[in-house]
Short mmCIF file of C-alpha atoms in Angstrom, two decimals:
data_model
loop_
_atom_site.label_atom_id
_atom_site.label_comp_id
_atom_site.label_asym_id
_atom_site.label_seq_id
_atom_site.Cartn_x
_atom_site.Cartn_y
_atom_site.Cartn_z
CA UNK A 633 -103.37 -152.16 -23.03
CA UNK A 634 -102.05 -155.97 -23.01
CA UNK A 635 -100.91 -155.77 -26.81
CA UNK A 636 -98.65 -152.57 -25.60
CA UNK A 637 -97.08 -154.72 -23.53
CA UNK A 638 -94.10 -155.95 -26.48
CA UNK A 639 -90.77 -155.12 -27.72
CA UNK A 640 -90.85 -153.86 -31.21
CA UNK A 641 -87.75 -155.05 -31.67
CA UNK A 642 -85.70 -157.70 -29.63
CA UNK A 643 -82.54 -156.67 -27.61
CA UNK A 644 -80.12 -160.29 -28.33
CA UNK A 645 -77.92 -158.57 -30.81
CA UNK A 646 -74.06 -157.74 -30.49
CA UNK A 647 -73.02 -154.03 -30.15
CA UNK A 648 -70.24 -152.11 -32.09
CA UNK A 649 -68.60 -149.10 -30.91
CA UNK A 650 -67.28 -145.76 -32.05
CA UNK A 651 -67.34 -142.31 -30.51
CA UNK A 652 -69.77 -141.16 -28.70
CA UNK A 653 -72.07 -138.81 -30.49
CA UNK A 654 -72.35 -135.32 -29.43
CA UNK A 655 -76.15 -135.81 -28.95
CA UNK A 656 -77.35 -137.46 -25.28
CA UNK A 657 -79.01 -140.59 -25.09
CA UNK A 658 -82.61 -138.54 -23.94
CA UNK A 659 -81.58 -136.25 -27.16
CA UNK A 660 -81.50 -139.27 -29.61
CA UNK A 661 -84.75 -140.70 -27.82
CA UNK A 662 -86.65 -137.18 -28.22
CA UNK A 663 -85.57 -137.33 -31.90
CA UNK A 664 -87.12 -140.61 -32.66
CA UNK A 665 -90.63 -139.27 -31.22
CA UNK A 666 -90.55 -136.19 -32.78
CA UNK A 667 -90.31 -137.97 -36.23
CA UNK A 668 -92.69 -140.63 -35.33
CA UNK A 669 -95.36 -137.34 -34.56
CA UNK A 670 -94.30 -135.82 -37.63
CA UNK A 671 -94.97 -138.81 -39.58
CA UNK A 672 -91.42 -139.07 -40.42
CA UNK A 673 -91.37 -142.96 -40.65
CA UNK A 674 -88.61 -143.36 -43.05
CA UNK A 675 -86.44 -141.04 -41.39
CA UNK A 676 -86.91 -142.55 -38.10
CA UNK A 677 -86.22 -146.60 -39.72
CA UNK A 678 -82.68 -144.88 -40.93
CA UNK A 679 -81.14 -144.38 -37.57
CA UNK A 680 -82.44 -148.37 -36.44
CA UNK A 681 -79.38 -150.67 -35.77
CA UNK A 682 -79.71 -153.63 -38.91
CA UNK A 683 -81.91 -155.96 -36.95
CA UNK A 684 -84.30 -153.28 -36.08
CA UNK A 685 -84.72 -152.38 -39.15
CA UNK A 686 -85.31 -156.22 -40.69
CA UNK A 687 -87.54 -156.41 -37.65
CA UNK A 688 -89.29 -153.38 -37.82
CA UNK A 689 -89.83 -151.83 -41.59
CA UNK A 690 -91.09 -147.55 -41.52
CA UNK A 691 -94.39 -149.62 -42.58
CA UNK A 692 -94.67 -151.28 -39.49
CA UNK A 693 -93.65 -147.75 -37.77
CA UNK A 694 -95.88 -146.28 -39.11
CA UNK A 695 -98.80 -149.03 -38.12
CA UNK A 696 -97.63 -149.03 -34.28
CA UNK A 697 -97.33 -145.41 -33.76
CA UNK A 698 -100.80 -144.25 -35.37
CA UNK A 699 -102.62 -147.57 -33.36
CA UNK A 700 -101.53 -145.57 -30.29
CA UNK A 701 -104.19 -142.50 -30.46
CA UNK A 702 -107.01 -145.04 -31.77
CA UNK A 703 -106.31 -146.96 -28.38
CA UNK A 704 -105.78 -144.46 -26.00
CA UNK A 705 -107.14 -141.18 -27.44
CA UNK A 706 -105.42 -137.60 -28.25
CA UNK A 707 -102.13 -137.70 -27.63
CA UNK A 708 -100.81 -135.28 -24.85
CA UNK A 709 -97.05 -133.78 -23.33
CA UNK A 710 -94.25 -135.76 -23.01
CA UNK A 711 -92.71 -136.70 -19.42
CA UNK A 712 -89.07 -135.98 -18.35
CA UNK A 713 -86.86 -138.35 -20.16
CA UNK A 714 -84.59 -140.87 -17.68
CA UNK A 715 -82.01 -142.69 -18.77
CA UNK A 716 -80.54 -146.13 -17.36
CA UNK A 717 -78.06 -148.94 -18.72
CA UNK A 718 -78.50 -152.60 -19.09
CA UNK A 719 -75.03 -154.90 -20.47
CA UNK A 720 -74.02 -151.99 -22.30
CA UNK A 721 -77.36 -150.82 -24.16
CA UNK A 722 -78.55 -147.26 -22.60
CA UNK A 723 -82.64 -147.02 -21.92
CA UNK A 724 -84.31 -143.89 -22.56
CA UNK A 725 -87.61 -143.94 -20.94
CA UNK A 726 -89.89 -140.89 -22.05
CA UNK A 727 -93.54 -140.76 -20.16
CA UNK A 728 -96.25 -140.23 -22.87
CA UNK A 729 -99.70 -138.66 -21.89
CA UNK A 730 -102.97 -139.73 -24.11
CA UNK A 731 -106.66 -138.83 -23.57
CA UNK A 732 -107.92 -141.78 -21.69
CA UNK A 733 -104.49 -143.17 -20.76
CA UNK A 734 -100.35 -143.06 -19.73
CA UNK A 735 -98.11 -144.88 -21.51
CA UNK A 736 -93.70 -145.05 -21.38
CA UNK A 737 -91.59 -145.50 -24.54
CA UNK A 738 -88.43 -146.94 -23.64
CA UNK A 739 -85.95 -146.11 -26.63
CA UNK A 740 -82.67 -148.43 -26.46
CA UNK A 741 -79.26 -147.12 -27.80
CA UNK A 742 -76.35 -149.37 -28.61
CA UNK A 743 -73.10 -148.02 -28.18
CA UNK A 744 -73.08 -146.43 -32.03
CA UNK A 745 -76.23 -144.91 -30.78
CA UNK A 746 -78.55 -146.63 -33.18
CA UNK A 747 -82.03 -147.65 -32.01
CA UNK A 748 -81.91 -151.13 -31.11
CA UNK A 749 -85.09 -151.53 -29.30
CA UNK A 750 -88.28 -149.57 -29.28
CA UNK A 751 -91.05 -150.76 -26.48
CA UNK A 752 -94.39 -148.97 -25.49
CA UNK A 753 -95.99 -149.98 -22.11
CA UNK A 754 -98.11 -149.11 -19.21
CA UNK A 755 -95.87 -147.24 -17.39
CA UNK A 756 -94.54 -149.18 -14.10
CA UNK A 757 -96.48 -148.35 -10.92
CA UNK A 758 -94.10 -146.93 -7.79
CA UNK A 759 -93.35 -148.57 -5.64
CA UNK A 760 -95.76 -149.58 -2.81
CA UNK A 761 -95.36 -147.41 0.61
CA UNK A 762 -94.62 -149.64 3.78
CA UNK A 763 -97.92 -151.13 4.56
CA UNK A 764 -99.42 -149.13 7.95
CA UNK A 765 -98.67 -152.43 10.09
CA UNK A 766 -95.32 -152.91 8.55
CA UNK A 767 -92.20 -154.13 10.69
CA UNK A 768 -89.96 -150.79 9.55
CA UNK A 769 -90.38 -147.59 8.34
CA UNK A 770 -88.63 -145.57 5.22
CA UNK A 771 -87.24 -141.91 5.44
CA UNK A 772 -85.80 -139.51 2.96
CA UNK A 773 -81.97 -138.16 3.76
CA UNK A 774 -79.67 -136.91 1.94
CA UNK A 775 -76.25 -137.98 2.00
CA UNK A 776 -73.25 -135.25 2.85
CA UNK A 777 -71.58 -133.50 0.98
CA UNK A 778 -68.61 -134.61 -0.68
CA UNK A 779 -65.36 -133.27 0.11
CA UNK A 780 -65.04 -131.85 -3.59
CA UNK A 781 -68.16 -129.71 -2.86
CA UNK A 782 -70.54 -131.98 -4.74
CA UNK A 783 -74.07 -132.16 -2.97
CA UNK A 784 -75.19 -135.20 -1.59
CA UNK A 785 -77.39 -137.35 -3.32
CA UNK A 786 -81.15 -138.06 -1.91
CA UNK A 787 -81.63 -141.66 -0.38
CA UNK A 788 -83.56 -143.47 1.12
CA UNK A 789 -82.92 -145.00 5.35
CA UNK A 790 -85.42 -148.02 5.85
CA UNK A 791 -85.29 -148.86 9.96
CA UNK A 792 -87.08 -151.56 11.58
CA UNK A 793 -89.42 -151.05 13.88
CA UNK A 794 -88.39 -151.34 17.66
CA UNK A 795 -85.47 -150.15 19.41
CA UNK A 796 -82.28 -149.80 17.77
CA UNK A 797 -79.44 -149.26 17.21
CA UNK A 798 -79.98 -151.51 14.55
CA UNK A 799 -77.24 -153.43 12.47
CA UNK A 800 -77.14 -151.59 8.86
CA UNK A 801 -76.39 -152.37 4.76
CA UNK A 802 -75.30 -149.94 2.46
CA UNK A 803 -76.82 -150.91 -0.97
CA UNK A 804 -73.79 -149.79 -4.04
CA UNK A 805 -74.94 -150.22 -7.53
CA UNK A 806 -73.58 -151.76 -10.36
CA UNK A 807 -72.56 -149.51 -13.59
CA UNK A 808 -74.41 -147.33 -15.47
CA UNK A 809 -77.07 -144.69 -13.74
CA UNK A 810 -79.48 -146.17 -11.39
CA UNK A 811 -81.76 -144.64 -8.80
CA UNK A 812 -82.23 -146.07 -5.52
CA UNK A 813 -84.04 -148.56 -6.13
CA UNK A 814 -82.17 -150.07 -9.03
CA UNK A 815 -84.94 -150.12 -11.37
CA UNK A 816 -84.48 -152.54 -14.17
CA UNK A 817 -86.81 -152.98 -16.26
CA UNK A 818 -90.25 -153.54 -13.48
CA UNK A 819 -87.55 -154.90 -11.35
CA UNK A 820 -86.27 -153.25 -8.25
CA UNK A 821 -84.12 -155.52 -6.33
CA UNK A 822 -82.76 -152.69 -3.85
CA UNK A 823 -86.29 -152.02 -2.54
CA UNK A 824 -86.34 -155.79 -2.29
CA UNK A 825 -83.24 -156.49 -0.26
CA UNK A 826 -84.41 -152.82 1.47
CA UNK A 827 -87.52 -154.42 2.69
CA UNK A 828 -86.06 -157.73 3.41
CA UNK A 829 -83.77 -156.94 5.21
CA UNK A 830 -85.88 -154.76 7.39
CA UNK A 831 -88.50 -157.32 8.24
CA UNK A 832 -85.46 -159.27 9.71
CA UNK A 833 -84.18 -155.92 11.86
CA UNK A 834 -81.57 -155.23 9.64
CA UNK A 835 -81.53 -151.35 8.55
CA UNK A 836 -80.10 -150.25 5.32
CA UNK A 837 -79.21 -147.23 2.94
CA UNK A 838 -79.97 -146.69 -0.60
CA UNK A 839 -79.53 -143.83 -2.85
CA UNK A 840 -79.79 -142.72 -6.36
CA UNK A 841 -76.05 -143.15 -7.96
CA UNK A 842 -74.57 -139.96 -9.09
CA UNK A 843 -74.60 -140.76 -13.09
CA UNK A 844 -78.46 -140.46 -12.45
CA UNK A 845 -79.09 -138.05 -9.98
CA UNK A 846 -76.39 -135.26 -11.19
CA UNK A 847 -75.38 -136.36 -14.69
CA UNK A 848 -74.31 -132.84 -14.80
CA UNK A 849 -71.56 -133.58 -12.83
CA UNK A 850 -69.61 -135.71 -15.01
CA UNK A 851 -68.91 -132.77 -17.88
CA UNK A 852 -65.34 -133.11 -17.29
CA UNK A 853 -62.50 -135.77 -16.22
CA UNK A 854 -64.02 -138.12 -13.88
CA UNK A 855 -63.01 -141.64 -12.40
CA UNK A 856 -64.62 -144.62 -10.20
CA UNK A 857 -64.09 -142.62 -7.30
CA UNK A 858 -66.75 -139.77 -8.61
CA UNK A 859 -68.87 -142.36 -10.21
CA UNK A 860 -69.19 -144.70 -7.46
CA UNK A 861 -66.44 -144.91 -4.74
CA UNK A 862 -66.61 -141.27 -2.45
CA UNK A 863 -70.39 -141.41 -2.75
CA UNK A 864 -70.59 -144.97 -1.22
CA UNK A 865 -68.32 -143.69 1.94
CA UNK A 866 -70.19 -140.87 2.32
CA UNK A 867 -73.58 -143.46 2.72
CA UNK A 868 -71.38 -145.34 5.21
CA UNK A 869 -70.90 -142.09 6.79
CA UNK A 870 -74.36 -141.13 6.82
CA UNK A 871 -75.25 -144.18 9.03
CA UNK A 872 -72.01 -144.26 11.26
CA UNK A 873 -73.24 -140.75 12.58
CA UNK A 874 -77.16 -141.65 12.66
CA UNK A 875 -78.57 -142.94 16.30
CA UNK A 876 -80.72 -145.57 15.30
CA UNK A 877 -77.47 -147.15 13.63
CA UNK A 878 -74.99 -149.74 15.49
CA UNK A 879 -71.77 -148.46 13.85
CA UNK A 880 -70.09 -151.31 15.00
CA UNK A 881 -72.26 -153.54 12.53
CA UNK A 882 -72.18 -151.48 8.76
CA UNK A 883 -72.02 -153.56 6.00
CA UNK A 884 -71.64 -152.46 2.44
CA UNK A 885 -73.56 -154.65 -0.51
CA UNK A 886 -71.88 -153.95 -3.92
CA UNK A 887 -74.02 -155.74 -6.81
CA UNK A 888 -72.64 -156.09 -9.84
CA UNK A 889 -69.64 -153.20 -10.47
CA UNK A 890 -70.54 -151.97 -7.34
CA UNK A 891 -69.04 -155.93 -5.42
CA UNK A 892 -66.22 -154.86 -7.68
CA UNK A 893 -65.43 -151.84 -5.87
CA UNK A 894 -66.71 -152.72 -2.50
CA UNK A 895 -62.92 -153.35 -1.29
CA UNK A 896 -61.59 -149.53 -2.73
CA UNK A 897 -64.89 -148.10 -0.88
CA UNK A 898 -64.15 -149.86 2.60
CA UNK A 899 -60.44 -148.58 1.93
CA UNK A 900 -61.40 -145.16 1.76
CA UNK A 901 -64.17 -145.50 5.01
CA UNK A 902 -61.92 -145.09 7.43
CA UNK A 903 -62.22 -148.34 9.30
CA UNK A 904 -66.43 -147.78 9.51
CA UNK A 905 -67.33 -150.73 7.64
CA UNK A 906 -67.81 -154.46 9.54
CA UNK A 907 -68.25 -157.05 6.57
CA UNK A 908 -68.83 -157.03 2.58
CA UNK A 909 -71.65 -158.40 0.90
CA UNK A 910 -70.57 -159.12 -3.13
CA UNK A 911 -73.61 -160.24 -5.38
CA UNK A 912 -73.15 -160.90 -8.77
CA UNK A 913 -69.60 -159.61 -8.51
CA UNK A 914 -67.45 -159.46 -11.17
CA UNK A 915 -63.68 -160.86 -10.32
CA UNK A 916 -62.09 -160.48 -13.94
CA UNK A 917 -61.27 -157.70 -16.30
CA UNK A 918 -64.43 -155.84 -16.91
CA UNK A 919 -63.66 -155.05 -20.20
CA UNK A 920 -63.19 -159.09 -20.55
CA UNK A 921 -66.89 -159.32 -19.54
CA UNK A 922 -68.12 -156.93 -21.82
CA UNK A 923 -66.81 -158.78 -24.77
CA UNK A 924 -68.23 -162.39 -23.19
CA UNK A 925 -71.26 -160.84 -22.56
CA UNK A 926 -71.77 -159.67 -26.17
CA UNK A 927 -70.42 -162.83 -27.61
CA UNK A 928 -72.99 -165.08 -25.64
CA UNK A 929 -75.96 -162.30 -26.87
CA UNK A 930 -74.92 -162.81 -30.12
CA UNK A 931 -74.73 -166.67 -29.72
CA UNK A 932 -78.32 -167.01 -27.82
CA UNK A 933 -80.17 -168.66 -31.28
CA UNK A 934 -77.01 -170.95 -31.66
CA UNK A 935 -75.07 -169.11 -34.34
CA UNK A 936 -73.62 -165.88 -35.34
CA UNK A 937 -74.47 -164.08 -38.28
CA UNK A 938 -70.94 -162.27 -40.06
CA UNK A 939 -73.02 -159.16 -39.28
CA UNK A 940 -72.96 -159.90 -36.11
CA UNK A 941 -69.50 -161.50 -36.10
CA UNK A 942 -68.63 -157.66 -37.63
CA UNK A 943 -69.82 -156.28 -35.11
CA UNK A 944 -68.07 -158.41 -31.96
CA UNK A 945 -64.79 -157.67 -33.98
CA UNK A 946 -65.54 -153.75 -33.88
CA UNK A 947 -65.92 -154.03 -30.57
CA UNK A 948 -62.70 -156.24 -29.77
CA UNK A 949 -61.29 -153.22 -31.48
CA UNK A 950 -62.71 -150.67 -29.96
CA UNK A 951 -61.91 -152.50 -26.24
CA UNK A 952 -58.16 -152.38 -27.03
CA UNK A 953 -58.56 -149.11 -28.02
CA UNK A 954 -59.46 -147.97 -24.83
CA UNK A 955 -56.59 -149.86 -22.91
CA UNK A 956 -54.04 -148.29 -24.77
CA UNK A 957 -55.35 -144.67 -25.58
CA UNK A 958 -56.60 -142.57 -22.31
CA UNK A 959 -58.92 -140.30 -24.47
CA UNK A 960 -60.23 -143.07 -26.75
CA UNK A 961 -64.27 -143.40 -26.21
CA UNK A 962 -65.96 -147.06 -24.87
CA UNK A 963 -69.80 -146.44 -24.23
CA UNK A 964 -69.48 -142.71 -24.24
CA UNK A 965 -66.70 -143.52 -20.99
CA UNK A 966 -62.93 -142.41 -22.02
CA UNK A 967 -60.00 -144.93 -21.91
CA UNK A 968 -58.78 -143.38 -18.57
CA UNK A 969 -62.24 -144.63 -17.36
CA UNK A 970 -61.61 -148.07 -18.28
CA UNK A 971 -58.21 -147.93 -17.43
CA UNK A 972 -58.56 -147.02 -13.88
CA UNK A 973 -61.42 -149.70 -13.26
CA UNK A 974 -59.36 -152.65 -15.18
CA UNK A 975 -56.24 -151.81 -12.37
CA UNK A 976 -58.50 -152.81 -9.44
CA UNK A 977 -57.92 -155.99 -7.97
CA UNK A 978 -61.04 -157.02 -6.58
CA UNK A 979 -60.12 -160.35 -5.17
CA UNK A 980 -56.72 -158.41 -3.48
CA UNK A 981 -58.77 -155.74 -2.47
CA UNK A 982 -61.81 -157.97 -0.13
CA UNK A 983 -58.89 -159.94 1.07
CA UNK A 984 -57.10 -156.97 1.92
CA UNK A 985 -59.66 -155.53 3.96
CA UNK A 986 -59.16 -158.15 6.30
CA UNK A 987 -62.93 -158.41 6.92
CA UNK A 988 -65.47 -160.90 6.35
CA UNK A 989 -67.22 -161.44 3.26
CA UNK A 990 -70.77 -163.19 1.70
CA UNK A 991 -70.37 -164.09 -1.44
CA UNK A 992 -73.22 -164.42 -3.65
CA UNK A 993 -73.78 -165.84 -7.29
CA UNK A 994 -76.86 -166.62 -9.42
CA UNK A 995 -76.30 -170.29 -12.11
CA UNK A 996 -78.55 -168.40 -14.68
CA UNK A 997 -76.50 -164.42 -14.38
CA UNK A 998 -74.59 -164.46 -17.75
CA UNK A 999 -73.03 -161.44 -17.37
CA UNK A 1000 -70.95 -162.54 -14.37
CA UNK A 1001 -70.31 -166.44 -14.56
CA UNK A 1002 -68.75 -169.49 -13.24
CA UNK A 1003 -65.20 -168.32 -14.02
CA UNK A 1004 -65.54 -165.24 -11.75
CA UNK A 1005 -67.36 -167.33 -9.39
CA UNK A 1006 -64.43 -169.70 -9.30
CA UNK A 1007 -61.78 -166.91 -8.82
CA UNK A 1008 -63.37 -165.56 -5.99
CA UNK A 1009 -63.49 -168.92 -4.32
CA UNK A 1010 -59.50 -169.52 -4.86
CA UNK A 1011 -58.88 -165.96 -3.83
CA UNK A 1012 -60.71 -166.52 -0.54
CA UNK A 1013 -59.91 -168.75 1.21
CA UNK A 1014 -60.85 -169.54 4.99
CA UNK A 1015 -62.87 -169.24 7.75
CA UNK A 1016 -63.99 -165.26 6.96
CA UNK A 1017 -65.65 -166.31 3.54
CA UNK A 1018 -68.59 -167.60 3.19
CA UNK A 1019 -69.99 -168.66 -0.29
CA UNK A 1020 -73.41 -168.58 -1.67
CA UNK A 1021 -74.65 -169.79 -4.99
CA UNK A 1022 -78.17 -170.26 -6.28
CA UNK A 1023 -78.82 -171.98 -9.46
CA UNK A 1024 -81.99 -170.38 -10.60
CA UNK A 1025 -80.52 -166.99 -9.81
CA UNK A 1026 -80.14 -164.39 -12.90
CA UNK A 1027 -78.05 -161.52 -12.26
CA UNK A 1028 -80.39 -159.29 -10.33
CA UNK A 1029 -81.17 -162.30 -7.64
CA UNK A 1030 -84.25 -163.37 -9.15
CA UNK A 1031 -85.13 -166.65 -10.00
CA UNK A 1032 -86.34 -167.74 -13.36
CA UNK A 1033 -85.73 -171.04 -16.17
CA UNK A 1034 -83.58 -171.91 -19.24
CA UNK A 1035 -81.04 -169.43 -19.87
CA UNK A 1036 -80.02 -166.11 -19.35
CA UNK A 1037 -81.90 -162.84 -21.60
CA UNK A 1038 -82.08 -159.43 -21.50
CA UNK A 1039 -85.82 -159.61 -22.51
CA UNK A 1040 -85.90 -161.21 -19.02
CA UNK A 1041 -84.87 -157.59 -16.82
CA UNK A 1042 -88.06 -156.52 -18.28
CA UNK A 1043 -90.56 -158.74 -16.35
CA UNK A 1044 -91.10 -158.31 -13.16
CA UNK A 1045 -90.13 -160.10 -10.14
CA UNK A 1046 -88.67 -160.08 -6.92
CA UNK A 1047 -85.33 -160.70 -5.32
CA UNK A 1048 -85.13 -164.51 -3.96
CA UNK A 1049 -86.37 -164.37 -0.59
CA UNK A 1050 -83.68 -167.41 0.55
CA UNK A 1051 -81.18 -165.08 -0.72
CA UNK A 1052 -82.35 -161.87 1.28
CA UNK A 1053 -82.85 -164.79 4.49
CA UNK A 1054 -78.76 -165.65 3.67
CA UNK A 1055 -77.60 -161.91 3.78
CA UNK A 1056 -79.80 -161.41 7.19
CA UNK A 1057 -78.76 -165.13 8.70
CA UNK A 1058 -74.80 -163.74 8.39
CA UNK A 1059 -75.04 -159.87 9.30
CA UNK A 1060 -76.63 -160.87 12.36
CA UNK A 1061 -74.25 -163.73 13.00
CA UNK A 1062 -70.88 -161.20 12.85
CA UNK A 1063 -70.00 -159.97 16.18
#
């Protein structure tokens, strides 16, 4: 199974935008197998972004794909596609069932919905249960319902052992759909900080974000708010009226897009929350980081090809698109999308709440870097703040050398426990 274990095709390229496509990401990922079963290896190299194809010829298709029965026997149904987001690339991951073994193809889309990645693997175990002597204990809620009428999403409340009530941390994502874990890759640095925190008697709340759970409720207009916002308050919620909880002492954690908006969800919590935690937060334009971020991808073997260099420009296009037309399409998200998240403030907004704040930033997270980093340490300024920063951090807390990859989300590792230590050391230190 080791020589599974390998990107058919590298993920450092630049993305272009257009439209979205009126096919799904799991649609376009269900495509690509059925042609690779019906031997329909040419067909399937013509919808390959250009490096996938240089990378990966229908020959060499056609090689990988029929290796797979010889391996691992007859090959079986297909799983229930899931779909999740890393810098702007979607991941289709599709469980495929062989004679003597289980493997996952994860399918990556850019934004033109090419195939710009194609990986088969052991699929990733689940995560561990709480060993029998451990110092907490998980259980499945579900969040309440939100004042629109949408359900609640299922979560997961991790309590120490002991008697409470117990200090808590609700865990917000950043963008794109992500269960409650955060899976990235065979990372899962909410069960991480989950765990952590637990073993130092700090409860916490995670859930599966809505653009996972319910994708069927985003058919029509939606904002930050839907996406991310009302579904945060109503986890705050969920532990202000739970026993085991000191409501006195809820946090919120926002990594990533969800730091950004961790001042608008305290705003709309109704006085419930005690202090912000912001990892990995972004403090700039997001749209501005989306272009950086492609730029440095693009830049990671020291030049830039003009196909590449064609392909930042579509996007610098297709970015001021967006900010001027409300029904213009950036990663399958309309204008009034990106609109609405490029007005929040996210410095004004933690300052604002008049609450304290932990800050904390990774030296090796190149998709939020030392320019955010230093805005958020002019913005806040005194005693309330407290500042963070780990050199060997990437941008899901976990440590690693040289610089910054995407090929790196796909090993596995764990969330630095110094960091987790920090975020305990100053929830328990607030009054």
């Amino acid at each position: 199974m080791r020589r599974l274990q390998a990107w058919i095709a590298g993920l450092t390229l630049a993305i272009s935008v257009t439209a979205s496509a009126a096919e799904s990401p799991a649609a376009l990922a269900m495509r690509l197998l059925d042609q690779l079963d019906a031997g329909q290896y040419a067909a399937a190299e013509a919808t390959f972004s250009p490096q996938m194809k240089a990378a990966v010829p229908a020959h060499k298709l056609k090689a990988m794909w029929e290796s797979l029965p010889v391996l691992l026997g007859a090959a079986g149904a297909r799983g229930e596609a899931t779909v999740s987001e890393a810098d702007g690339f979607r991941i289709v991951a599709i469980p495929l069932a062989y004679a003597r073994d289980n493997v996952l193809a994860r399918v990556v889309l850019d934004s033109d919905d090419r195939i710009a990645g194609f990986l088969v693997q052991p699929p990733p175990p689940p995560p561990p249960p709480p060993a029998a002597d451990a110092s907490f204990s998980e259980q499945a809620i579900t969040l309440p319902a939100l004042a629109s009428g949408k359900p609640g999403l299922p979560g997961t409340l991790t309590l120490p052992r002991g008697k409470g009530p117990f200090p808590a941390v609700v865990l917000v994502h950043g963008s794109g759909p992500q269960d409650r874990d955060e899976t990235i890759g065979g990372n899962r640095p909410f069960l991480d900080i989950a765990r952590g925190l637990a073993a130092h008697g700090i409860a916490s709340l995670r859930y599966d974000k809505r653009t996972q759970a319910r994708p069927q409720d985003f058919r029509g207009a939606f904002g930050i708010d839907d996406e991310t916002t009302d579904d945060a308050v109503a986890a705050v919620a969920a532990l202000a009226g739970n026993p085991a909880i000191d409501r006195a002492r809820i946090h919120v954690l926002g990594h990533s897009q969800g730091g950004l908006l961790a001042g608008r969800i305290v705003g709309n919590s109704h006085g419930q929350v005690a202090g912000l935690i912001l990892l990995a937060a972004p403090a700039r334009p997001i749209l501005d980081l989306l272009g950086e971020q492609n730029r440095y991808l693009a830049n990671l073997d020291g030049s830039v090809s003009a196909e590449e260099q064609a392909h930042l420009d579509a996007l610098d296009a297709a970015i001021a698109r967006v900010r001027k037309d409300p029904a213009a399409k950036l990663l399958e998200l309309p204008g009034r999308y990106w609109q609405q998240l490029e007005q929040v403030d996210p410095v004004a907004d933690a300052r604002g709440s008049g609450l304290p704040v932990l800050l904390l930033q990774g030296g090796r997270d190149f998709q939020v870097v030392d320019a955010d980093w230093q805005r958020w340490k002019q913005g806040l300024q005194g005693p309330r703040y407290r500042f963070q920063f780990y050199p060997s951090l990437n941008h899901l807390g976990i440590a690693g050398e040289g610089k910054g990859t995407l090929d790196e989300y796909g090993k596995p590792g764990h969330v630095d426990a110094t960091l987790i230590e920090d975020i305990a050391r100053w929830v328990k230190a607030q009054p």
